[in-house]
XYZ file of C-alpha atoms in Angstrom:
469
model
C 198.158 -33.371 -193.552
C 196.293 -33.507 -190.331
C 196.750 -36.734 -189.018
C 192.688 -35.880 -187.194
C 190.952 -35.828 -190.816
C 191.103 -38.785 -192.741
C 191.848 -38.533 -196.546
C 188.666 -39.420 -198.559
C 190.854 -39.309 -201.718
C 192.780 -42.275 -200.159
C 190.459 -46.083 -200.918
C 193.737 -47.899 -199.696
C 193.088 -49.045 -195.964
C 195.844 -47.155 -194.132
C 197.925 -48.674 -190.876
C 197.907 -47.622 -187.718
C 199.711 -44.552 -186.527
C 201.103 -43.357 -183.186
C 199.923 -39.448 -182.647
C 201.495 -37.064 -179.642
C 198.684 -35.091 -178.907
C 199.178 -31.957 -176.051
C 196.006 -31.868 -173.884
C 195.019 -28.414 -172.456
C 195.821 -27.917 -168.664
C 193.390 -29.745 -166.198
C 191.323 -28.143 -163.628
C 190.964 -30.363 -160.531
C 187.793 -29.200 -158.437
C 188.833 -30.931 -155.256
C 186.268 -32.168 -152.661
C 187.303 -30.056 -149.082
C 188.524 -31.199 -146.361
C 188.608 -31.703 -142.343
C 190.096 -29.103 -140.476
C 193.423 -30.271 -138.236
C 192.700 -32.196 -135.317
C 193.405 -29.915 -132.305
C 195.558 -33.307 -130.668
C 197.752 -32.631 -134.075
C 197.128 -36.376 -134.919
C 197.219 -36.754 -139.066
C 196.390 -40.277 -139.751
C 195.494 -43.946 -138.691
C 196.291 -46.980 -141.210
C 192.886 -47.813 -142.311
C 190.733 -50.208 -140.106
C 189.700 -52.602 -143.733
C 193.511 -53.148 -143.041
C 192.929 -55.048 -140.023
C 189.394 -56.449 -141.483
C 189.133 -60.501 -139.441
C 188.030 -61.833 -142.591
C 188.393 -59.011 -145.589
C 192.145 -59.081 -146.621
C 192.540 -56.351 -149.539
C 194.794 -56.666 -151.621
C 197.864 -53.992 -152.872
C 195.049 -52.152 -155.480
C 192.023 -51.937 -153.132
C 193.330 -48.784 -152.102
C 192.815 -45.591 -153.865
C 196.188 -43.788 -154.816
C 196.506 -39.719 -153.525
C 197.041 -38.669 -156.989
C 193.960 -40.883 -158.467
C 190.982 -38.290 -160.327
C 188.631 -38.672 -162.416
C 188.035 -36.441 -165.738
C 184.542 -34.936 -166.340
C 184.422 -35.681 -170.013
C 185.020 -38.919 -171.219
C 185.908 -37.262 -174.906
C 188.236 -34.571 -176.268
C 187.824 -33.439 -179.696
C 190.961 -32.970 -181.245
C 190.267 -30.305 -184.390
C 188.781 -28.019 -181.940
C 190.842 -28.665 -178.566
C 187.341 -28.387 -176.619
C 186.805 -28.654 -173.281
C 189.131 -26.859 -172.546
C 190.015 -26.956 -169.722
C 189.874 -30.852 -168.679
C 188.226 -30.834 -165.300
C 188.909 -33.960 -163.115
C 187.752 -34.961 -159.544
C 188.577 -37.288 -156.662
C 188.390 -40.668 -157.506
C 186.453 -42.041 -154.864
C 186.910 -45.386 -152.733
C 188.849 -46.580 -149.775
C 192.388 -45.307 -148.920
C 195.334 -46.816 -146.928
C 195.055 -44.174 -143.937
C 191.943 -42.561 -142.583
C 192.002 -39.269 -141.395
C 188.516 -40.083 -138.748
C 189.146 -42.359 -135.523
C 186.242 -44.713 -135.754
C 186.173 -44.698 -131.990
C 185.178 -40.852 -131.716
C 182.998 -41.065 -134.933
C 179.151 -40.843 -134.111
C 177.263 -40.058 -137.646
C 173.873 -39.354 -138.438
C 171.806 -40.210 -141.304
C 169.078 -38.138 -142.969
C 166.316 -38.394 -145.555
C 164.768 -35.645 -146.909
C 161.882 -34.417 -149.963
C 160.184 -37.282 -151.857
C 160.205 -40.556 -151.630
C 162.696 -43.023 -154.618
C 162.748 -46.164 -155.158
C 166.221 -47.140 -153.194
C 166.593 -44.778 -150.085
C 166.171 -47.455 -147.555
C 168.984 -49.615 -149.389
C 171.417 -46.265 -149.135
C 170.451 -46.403 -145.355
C 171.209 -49.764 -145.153
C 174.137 -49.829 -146.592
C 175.246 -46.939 -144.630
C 174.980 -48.254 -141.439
C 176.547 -51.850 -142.007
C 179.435 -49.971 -143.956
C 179.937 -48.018 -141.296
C 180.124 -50.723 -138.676
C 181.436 -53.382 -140.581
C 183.806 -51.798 -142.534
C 185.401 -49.150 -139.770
C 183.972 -49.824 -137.067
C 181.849 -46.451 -136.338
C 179.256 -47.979 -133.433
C 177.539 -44.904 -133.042
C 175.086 -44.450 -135.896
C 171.449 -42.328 -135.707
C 169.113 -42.223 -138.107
C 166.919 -38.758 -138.196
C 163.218 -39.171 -138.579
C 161.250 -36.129 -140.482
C 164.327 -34.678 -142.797
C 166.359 -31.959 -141.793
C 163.935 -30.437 -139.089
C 164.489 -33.843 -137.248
C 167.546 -32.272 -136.029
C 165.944 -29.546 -133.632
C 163.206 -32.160 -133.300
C 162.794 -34.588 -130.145
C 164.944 -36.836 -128.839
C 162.902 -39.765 -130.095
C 163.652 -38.457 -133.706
C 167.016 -39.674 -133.503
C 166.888 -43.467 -133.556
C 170.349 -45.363 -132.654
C 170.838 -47.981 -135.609
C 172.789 -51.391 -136.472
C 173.159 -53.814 -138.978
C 170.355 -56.129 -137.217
C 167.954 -53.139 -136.818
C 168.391 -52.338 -140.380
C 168.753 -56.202 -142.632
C 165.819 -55.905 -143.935
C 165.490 -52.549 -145.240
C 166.633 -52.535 -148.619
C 163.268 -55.000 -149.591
C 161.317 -52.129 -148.379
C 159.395 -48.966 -150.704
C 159.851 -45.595 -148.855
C 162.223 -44.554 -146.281
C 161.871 -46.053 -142.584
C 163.477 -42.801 -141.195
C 160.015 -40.730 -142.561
C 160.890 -37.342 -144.562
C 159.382 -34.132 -144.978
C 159.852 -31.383 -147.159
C 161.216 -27.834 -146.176
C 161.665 -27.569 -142.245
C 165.339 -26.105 -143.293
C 166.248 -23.563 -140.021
C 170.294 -23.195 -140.264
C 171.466 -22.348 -137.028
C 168.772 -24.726 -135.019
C 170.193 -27.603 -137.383
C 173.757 -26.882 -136.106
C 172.657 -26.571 -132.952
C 171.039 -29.955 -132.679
C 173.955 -31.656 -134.392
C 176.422 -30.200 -131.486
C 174.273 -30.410 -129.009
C 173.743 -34.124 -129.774
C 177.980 -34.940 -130.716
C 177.434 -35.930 -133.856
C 180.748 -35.698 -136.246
C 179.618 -37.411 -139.713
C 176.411 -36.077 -141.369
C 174.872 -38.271 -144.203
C 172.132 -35.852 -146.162
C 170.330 -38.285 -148.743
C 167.678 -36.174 -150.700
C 167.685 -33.894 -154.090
C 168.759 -30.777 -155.406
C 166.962 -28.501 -152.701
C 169.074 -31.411 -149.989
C 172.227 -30.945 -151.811
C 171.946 -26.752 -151.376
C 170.611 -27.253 -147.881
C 173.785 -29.783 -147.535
C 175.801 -26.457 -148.531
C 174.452 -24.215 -146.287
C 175.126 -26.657 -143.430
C 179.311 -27.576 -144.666
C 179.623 -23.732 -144.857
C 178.339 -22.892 -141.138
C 180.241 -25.839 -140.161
C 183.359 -23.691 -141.905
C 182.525 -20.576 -140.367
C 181.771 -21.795 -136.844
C 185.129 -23.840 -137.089
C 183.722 -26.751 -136.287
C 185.384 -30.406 -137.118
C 182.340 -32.077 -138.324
C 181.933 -33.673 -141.605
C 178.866 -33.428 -144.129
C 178.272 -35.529 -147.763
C 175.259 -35.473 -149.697
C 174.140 -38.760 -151.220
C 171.912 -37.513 -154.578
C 168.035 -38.672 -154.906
C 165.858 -37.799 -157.403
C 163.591 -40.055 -159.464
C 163.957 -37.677 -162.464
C 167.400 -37.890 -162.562
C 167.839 -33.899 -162.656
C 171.170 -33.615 -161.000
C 174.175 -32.837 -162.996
C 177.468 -33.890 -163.606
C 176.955 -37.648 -162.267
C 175.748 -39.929 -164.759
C 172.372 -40.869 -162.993
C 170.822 -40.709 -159.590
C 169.415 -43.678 -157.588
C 165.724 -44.604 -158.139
C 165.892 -43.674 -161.623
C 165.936 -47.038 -163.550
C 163.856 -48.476 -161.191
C 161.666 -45.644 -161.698
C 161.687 -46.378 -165.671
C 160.832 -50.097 -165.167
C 157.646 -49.406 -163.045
C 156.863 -46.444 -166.158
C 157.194 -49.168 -168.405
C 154.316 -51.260 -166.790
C 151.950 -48.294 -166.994
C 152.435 -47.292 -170.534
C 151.788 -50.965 -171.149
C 148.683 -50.957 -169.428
C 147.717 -47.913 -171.387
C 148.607 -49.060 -174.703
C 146.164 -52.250 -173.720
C 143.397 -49.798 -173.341
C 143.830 -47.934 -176.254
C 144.044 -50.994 -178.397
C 140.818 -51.878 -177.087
C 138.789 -49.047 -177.548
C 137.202 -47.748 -180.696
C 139.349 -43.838 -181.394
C 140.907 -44.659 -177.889
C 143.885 -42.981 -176.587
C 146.335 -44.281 -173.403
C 147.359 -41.228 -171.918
C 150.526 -41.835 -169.101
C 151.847 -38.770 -166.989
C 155.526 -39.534 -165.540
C 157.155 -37.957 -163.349
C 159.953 -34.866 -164.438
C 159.320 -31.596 -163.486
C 162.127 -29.979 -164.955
C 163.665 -32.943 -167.061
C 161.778 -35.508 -169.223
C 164.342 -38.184 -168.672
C 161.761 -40.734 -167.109
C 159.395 -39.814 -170.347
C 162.755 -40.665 -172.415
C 163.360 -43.705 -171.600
C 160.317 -45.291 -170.753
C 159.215 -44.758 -174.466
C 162.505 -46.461 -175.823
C 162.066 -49.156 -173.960
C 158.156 -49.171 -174.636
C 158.264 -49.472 -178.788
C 154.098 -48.518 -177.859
C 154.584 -44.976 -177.775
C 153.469 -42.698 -180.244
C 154.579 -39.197 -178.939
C 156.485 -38.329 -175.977
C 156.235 -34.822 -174.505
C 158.960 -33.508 -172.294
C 159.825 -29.933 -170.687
C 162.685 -28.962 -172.970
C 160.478 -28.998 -175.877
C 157.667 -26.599 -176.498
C 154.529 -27.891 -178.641
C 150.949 -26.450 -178.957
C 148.285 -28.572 -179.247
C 145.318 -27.135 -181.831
C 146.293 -25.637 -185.533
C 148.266 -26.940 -187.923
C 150.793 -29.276 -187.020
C 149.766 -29.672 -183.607
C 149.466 -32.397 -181.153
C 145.766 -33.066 -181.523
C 146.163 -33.351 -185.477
C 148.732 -35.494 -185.279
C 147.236 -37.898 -183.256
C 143.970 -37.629 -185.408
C 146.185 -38.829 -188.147
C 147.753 -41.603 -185.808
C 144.190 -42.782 -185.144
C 143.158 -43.203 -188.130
C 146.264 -44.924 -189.353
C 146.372 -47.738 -186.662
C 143.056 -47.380 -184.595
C 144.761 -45.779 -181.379
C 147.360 -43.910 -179.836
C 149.777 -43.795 -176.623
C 151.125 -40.262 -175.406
C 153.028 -40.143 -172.565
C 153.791 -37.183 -170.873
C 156.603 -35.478 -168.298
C 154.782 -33.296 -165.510
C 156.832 -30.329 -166.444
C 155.921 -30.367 -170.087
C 153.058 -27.802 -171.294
C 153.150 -26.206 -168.442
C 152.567 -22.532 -170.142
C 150.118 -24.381 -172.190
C 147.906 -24.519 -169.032
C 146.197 -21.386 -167.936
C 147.233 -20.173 -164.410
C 145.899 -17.649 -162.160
C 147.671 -14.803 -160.375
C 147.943 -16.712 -157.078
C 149.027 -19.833 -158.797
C 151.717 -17.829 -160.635
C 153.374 -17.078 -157.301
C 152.210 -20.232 -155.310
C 155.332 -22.688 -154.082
C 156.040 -25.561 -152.352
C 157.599 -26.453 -149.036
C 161.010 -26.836 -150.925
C 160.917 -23.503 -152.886
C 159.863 -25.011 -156.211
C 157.133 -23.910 -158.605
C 153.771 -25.555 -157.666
C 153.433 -27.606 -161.125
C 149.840 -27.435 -162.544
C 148.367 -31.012 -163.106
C 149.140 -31.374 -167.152
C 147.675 -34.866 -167.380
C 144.060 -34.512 -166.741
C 144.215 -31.183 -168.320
C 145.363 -32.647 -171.724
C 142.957 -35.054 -171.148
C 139.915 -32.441 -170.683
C 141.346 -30.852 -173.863
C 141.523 -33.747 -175.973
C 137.923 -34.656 -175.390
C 136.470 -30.899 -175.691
C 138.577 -31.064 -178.843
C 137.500 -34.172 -180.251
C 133.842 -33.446 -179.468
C 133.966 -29.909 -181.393
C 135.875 -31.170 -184.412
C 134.763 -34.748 -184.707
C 131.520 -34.767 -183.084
C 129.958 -37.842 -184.592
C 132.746 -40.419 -184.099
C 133.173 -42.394 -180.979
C 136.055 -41.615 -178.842
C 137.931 -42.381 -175.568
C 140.950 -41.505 -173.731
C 142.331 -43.518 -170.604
C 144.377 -41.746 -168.257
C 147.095 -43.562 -165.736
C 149.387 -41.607 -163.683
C 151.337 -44.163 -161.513
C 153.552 -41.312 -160.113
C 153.008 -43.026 -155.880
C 153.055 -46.016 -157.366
C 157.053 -45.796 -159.264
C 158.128 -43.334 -155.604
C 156.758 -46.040 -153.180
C 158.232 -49.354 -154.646
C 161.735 -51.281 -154.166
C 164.739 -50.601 -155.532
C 165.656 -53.086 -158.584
C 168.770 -55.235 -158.367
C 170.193 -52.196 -160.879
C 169.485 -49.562 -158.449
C 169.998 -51.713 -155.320
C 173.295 -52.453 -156.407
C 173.828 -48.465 -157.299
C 172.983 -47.670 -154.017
C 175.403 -49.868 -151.773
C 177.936 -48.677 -153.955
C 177.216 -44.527 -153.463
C 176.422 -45.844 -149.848
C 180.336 -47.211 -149.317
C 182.025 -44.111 -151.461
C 180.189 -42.059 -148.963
C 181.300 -43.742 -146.015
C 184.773 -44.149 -147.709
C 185.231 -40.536 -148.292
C 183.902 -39.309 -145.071
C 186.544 -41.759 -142.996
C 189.536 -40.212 -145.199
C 189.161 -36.895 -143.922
C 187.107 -35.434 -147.019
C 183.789 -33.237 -147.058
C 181.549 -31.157 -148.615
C 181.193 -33.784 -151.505
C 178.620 -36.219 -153.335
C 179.732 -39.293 -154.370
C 179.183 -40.402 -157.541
C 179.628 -41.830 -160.818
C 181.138 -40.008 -163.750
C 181.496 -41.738 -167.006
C 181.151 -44.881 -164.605
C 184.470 -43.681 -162.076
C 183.156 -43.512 -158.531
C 184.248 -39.696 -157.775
C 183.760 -36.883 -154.761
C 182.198 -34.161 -156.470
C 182.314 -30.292 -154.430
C 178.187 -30.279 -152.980
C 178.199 -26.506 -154.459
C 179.160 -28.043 -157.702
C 176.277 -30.316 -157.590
C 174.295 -27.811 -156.012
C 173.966 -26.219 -158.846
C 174.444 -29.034 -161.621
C 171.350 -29.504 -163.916
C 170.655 -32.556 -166.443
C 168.198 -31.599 -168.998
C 167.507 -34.096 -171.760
C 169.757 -32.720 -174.315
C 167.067 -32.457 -177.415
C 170.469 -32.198 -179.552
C 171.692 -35.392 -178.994
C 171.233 -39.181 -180.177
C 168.980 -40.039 -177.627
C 166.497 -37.604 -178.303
C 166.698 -38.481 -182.296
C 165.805 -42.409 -181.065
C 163.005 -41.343 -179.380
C 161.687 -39.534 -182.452
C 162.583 -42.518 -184.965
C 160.731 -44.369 -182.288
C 157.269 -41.997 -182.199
C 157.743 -40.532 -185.463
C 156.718 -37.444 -183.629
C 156.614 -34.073 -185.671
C 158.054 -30.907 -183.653
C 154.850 -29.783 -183.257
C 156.212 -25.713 -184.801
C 153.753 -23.218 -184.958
C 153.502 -22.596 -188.244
């Protein structure tokens, strides 16, 4: 029999069995590594050793051989995945491969603004000092063009310049978007002796991050680079969330409340809420779980038209009629082919090299009404719009995300010290790990509409697909 199907024939309640199971081989994708020191030195014990008032104990330190696996599950009738793939654990280790005396880093924020970059800068900077001992530590106003950029764009900070940071929206570094000129980045950083390189920012950071560790490589130069992952819409892959993103949710929350208040109070009314998630409805997701107020959730991995049979605007006819109003929310990505789109704005980007996004929400909202007018001309109608998209970016980090951030803030630091780069810290299946930056460069997280999550959501709405017939 095989001992991974149970026997429905068998009512008796069965006792437990031990089962040898051979795993498939397992694939470590290892974060890189410092060159050799020229001076041939190797190692120093590790500065937390020596801490005045920290004493770790024996398993504070991360073992050489410690990784993390990718997938917390392995099927065992199919032997999928196969193979395993596993990663540095991160976190402190006993030697450090970086003399804190000759470190000077520099810290950079770039794209958007989340909820939580100024407690990742924070933490940086009194990790740095407090925990090894690194003095030397800029931030870089304006993102990654700060680099090439005045001297007065490279502010020298410590942990008394930077206390009160993490109660602070925004970043107090500024950011831009694009600015992204390869060799007059490297130049600044060697012209200015700066060894550590701390790139906070999303997906377009992490592949600008990339660019930067390999001309670092190919120049032969011993400096190191991490990328600590931001986005809001929690679109990068492989770790199990970004920072800003529950934060992000909470504030969501709030405005689909404040919509559902004005469609309850309105004859026919409709609260209409765009979130952010240009690629990913994630935000969209979980804002609506939370909510219980939601009665259809739109996101950009699933298509839906909204006139015809089974459409969006029938459906939420029907809704209306049933309970008096209706809540929609709505990621930015979603509809997007929906909306009609000249030749210029076809081929029109950003700073970043993304797609300029077309404004769904008041769109939908224009559409509703010409709708509603046409097919329903003689009853009343009304639909409130709230997008609160400035208003989630610009706010503090919650105690969830605060604590998230110190804690991608240390690995960073952590990693950096032990000789490792070219990585993002991160957790996978909740294991602190240093992930390649080309693996995450590339990593997307799309709500997977196959899963659990998706199927709450639409127990939640009781939402049709919205198929073309």
């Amino acid at each position: 029999m095989d001992p991974t199907v149970p026997n429905s024939g068998d009512h008796a309640a069965s006792t437990p069995s031990n089962t040898t199971v051979t795993l498939p081989p397992l694939t470590l994708r290892d974060a890189p590594r410092l060159p050799a020191s020229p001076s041939g030195a190797t190692t120093i014990p590790n500065p937390i050793s020596s801490h005045p008032y920290f004493h770790p104990p024996p398993t504070f330190y991360i073992s050489p051989g410690d990784v993390s696996l990718r997938h917390a599950f392995f099927d065992l009738a199919s032997g999928k995945p196969n193979p395993l793939v596993a990663y540095r654990r991160a976190g402190p280790r006993e030697s450090v491969a970086v003399d804190p005396a000759r470190a000077r880093a520099a810290l950079v924020t770039c794209g958007g603004l989340c909820p939580g970059l100024n407690t990742v800068l924070r933490e940086l900077v009194v990790g740095l000092h407090e925990l090894y001992g690194v003095l030397d530590v800029f931030g870089v106003a304006a993102g990654y063009r700060g680099f090439y950029g005045a001297d007065d764009d490279h502010v020298r900070l410590d942990p008394a310049s930077v206390d009160d940071w993490h109660k602070k929206g925004g970043t107090a570094l500024k950011t831009t978007r694009g600015g992204f000129d390869l060799n007059k980045i490297i130049d600044g950083i060697v012209a200015r002796g700066y060894t550590q390189i701390y790139a906070i920012g999303g997906d377009g950071t992490m592949r600008g991050a990339v660019a930067i560790f390999e001309e670092f490589k190919r120049r032969g130069l011993r400096i190191s680079i991490t990328g600590i992952p931001k986005t809001v819409d929690n679109d990068i892959g492989i770790i199990d969330r970004s920072f800003g993103f529950q934060t992000a949710v909470e504030i969501a929350q709030q405005a689909i409340d404040a919509a559902h208040v004005e469609a309850v109070s309105a004859v026919n009314g409709i609260g209409l809420v765009k979130l952010m998630g240009r690629s990913t409805g994630h935000i969209a997701l979980h804002a609506t779980l939370s909510s219980r107020d939601v009665d259809c959730c739109l996101i950009p991995e699933i298509d839906f038209h909204v006139e015809g049979k089974g459409g969006l605007f029938e459906f939420l006819y029907d809704r209306i009629k049933k309970k008096g109003h209706a809540v929609v929310v709505v990621a930015e990505g979603a509809g997007q082919e929906l909306i009609p789109r000249t030749d210029d704005q076809k081929r029109e980007q950003d700073e970043s090299g993304n797609m300029l996004f077309l404004d769904v929400g008041p769109w939908l909202k224009t559409e509703l009404g010409r709708w509603w007018k046409r097919e329903h001309p003689t009853e009343l109608f009304t639909v409130k719009y709230i997008d609160p998209t400035y208003m989630i970016r610009a706010v503090p980090a919650n105690a969830t995300d605060n604590l998230y951030c110190t804690l991608l803030a240390h690995s960073a630091i952590h990693g950096i010290m032990a000789g490792f780069t070219g990585f993002v810290p991160g957790p996978i299946n909740g294991n602190y790990s240093y992930i390649p930056l080309e693996d995450i460069a590339v990593a997307k997280n799309p709500v997977d509409v196959n899963d659990h999550k998706w199927a709450w959501v639409r127990s939640v709405t009781d939402q049709p697909d919205f198929l073309k017939p």
